[in-house]
mmCIF file of C-alpha atoms in Angstrom:
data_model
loop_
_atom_site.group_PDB
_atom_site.id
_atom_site.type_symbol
_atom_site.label_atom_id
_atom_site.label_comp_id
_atom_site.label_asym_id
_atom_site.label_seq_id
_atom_site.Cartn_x
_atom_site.Cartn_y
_atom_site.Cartn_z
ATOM 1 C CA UNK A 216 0.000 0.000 0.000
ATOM 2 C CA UNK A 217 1.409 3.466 -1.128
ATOM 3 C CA UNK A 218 0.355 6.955 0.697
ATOM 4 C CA UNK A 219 1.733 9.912 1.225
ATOM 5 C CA UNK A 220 -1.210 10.489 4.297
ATOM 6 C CA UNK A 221 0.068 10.333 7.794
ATOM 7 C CA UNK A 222 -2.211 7.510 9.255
ATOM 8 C CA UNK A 223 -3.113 8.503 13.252
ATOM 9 C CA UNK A 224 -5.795 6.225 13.526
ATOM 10 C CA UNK A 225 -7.507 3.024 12.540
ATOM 11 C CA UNK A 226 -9.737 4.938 10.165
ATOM 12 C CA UNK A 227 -6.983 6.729 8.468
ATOM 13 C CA UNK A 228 -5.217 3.108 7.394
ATOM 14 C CA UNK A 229 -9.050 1.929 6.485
ATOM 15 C CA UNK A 230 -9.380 5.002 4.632
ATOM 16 C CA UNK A 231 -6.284 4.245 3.291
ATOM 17 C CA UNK A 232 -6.181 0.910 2.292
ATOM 18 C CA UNK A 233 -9.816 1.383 0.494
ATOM 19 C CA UNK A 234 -8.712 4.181 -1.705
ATOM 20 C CA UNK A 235 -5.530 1.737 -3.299
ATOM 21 C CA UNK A 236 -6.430 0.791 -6.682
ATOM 22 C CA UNK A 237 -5.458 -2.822 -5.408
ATOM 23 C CA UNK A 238 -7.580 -5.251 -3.805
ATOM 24 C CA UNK A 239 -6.343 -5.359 -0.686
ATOM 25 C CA UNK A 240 -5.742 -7.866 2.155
ATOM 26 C CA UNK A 241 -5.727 -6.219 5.592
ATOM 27 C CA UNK A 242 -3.340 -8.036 7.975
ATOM 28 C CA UNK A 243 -2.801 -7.902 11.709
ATOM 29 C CA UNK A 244 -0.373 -9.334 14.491
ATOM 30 C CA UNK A 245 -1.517 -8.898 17.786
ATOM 31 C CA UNK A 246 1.193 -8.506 20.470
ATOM 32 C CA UNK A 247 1.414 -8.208 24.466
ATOM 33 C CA UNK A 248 4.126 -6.190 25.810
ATOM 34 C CA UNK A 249 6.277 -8.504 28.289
ATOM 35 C CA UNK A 250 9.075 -8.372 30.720
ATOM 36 C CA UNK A 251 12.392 -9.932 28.860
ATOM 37 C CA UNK A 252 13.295 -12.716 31.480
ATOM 38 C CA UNK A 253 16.628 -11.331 31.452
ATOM 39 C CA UNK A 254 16.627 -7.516 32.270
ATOM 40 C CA UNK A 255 18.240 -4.890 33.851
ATOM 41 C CA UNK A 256 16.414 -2.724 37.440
ATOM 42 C CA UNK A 257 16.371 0.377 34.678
ATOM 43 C CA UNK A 258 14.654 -2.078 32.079
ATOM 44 C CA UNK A 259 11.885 -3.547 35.130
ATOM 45 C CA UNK A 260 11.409 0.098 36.382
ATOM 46 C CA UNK A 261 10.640 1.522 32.854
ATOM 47 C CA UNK A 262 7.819 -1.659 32.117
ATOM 48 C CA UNK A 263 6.070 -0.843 35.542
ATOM 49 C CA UNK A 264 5.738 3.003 33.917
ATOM 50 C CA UNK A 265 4.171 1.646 30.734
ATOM 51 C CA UNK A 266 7.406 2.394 28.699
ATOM 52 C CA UNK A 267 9.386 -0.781 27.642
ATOM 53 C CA UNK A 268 9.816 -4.455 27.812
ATOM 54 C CA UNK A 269 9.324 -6.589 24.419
ATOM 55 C CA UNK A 270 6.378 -7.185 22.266
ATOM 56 C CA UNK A 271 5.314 -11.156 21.889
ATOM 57 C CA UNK A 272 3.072 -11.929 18.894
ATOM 58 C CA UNK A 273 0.110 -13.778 20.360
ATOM 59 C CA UNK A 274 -2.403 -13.826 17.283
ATOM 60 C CA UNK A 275 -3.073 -12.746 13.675
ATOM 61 C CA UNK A 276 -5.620 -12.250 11.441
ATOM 62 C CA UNK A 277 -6.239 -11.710 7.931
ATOM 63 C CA UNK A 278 -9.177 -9.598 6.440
ATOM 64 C CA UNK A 279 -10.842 -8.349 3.319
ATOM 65 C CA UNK A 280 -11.369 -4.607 3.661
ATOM 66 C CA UNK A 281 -15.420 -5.606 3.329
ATOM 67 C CA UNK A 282 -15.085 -7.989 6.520
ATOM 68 C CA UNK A 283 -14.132 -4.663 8.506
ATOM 69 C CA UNK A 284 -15.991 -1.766 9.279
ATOM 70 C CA UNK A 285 -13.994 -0.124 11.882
ATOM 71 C CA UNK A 286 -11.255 -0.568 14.947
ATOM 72 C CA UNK A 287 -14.302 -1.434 17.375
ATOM 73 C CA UNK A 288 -14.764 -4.343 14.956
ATOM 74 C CA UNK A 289 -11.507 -5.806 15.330
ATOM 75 C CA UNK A 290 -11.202 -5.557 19.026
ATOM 76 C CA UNK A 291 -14.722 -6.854 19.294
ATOM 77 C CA UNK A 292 -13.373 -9.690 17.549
ATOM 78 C CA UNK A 293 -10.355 -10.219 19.469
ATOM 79 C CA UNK A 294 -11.358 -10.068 22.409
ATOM 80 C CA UNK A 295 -13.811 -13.138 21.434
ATOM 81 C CA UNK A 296 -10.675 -15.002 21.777
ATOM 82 C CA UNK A 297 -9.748 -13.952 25.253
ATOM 83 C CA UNK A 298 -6.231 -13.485 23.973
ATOM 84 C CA UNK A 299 -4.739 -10.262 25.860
ATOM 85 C CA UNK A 300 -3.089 -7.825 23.659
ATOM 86 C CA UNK A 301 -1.377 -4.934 24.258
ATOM 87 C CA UNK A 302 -0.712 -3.628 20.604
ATOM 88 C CA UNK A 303 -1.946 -4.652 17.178
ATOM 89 C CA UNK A 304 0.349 -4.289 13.926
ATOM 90 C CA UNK A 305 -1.489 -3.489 9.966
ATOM 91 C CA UNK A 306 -0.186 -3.773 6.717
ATOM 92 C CA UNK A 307 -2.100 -4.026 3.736
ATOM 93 C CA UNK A 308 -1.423 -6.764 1.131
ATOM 94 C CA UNK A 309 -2.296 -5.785 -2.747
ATOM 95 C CA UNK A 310 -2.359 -8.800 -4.760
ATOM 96 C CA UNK A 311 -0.815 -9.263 -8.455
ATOM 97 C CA UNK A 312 -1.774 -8.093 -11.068
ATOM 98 C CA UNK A 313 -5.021 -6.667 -9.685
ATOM 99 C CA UNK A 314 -6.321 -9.721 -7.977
ATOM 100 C CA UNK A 315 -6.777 -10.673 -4.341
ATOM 101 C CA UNK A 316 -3.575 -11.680 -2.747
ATOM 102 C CA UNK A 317 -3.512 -15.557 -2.822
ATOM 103 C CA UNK A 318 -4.175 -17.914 0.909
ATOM 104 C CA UNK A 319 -0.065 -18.875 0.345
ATOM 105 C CA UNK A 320 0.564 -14.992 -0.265
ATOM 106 C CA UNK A 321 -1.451 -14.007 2.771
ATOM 107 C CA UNK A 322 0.338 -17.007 5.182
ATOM 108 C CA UNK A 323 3.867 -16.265 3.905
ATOM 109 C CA UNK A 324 3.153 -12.188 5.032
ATOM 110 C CA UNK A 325 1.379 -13.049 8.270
ATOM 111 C CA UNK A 326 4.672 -15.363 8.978
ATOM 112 C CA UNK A 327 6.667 -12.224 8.003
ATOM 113 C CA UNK A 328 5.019 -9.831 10.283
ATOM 114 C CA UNK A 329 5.229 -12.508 13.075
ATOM 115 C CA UNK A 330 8.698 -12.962 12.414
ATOM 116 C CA UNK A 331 9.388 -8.983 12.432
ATOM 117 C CA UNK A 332 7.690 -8.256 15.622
ATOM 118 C CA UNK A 333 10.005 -11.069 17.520
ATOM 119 C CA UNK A 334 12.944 -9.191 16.031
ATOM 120 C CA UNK A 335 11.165 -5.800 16.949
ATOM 121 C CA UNK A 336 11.391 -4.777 13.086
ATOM 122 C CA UNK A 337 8.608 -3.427 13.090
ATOM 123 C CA UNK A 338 9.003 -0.097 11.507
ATOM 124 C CA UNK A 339 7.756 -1.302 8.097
ATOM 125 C CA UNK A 340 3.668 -1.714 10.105
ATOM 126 C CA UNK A 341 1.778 0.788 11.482
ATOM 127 C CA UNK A 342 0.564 -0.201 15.163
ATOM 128 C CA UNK A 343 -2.532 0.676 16.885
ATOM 129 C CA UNK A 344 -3.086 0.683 20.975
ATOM 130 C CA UNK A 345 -6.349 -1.035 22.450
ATOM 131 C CA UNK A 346 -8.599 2.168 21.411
ATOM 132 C CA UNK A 347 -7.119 2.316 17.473
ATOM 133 C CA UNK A 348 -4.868 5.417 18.157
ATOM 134 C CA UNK A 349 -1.323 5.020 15.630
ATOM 135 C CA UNK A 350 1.523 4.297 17.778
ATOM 136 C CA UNK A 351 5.246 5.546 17.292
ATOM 137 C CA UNK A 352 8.032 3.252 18.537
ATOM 138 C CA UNK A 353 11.607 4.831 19.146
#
C-alpha cells in the first residue's frame, strides 16, 4: 500500500487501504508487551511506567477490507478469543496483477510480520493501541 497520508488512527489506514487501486488484504499481528526474562532494574522500572519491555506476537488475522468496518470491529473480535493484547500491527497486502492476494501470499506475510515483531522490526507496520490510536516506537 502506497500513501503519502500520515495515518493517526484506525480509520486513516481503512481510509487508506480502500482508496488503493489494489484489492487489498488487511493483515494484523496482535502482540502483548512482556518483561524480557533477562533484564536490567532500569529495564523492570521503565515496564512498571508503561514504557518498555518486548512485544510477543500472540495472534493474527487476515481480512478483506469488506469484513471490517472499523477498529471497534476488530477488538470486538479479538477479544472473542480472550487473547490479551497490548498492541496490534497493519499492513495491507495488494495482490498481483489486480487480484486478491492468494491464501499462500497471505500465510507467507502473516509469517513475516510474526517474524518482524520477535525481532522488533517493526518499523515497516503501522501499530494501533487497544482504542485504534497510531503508535510511534523509538
Amino acid at each position: 500500500m502506497q500513501t503519502t497520508t500520515t495515518l493517526s488512527s484506525f480509520d486513516d489506514f481503512l481510509a487508506a487501504a480502500r482508496a488503493q487501486p489494489e484489492s487489498q488484504r488487511l493483515l494484523f499481528v496482535f502482540g502483548v508487551a512482556e518483561l524480557p526474562q533477562t533484564h536490567s532494574p532500569g529495564q523492570e522500572k521503565r515496564f512498571r511506567e508503561g514504557r518498555g519491555g518486548a512485544l510477543s506476537p500472540v495472534m493474527c488475522v487476515d481480512k478483506a477490507i469488506t469484513e471490517l468496518a472499523d477498529f471497534s470491529a476488530l477488538a470486538q473480535e479479538s477479544q472473542s478469543t480472550g487473547q490479551p493484547w497490548d498492541v496490534v500491527f497493519a499492513a495491507a497486502l495488494a495482490g498481483p496483477s489486480g487480484r486478491e492476494p492468494s491464501d499462500a501470499e497471505v500465510e507467507q506475510a502473516l509469517r513475516s510480520m510474526i517474524g518482524a515483531v520477535h525481532r522488533s522490526a517493526v518499523e515497516r507496520f503501522i501499530a494501533f493501541d487497544r482504542d485504534g490510536h497510531a503508535l510511534h516506537f523509538s
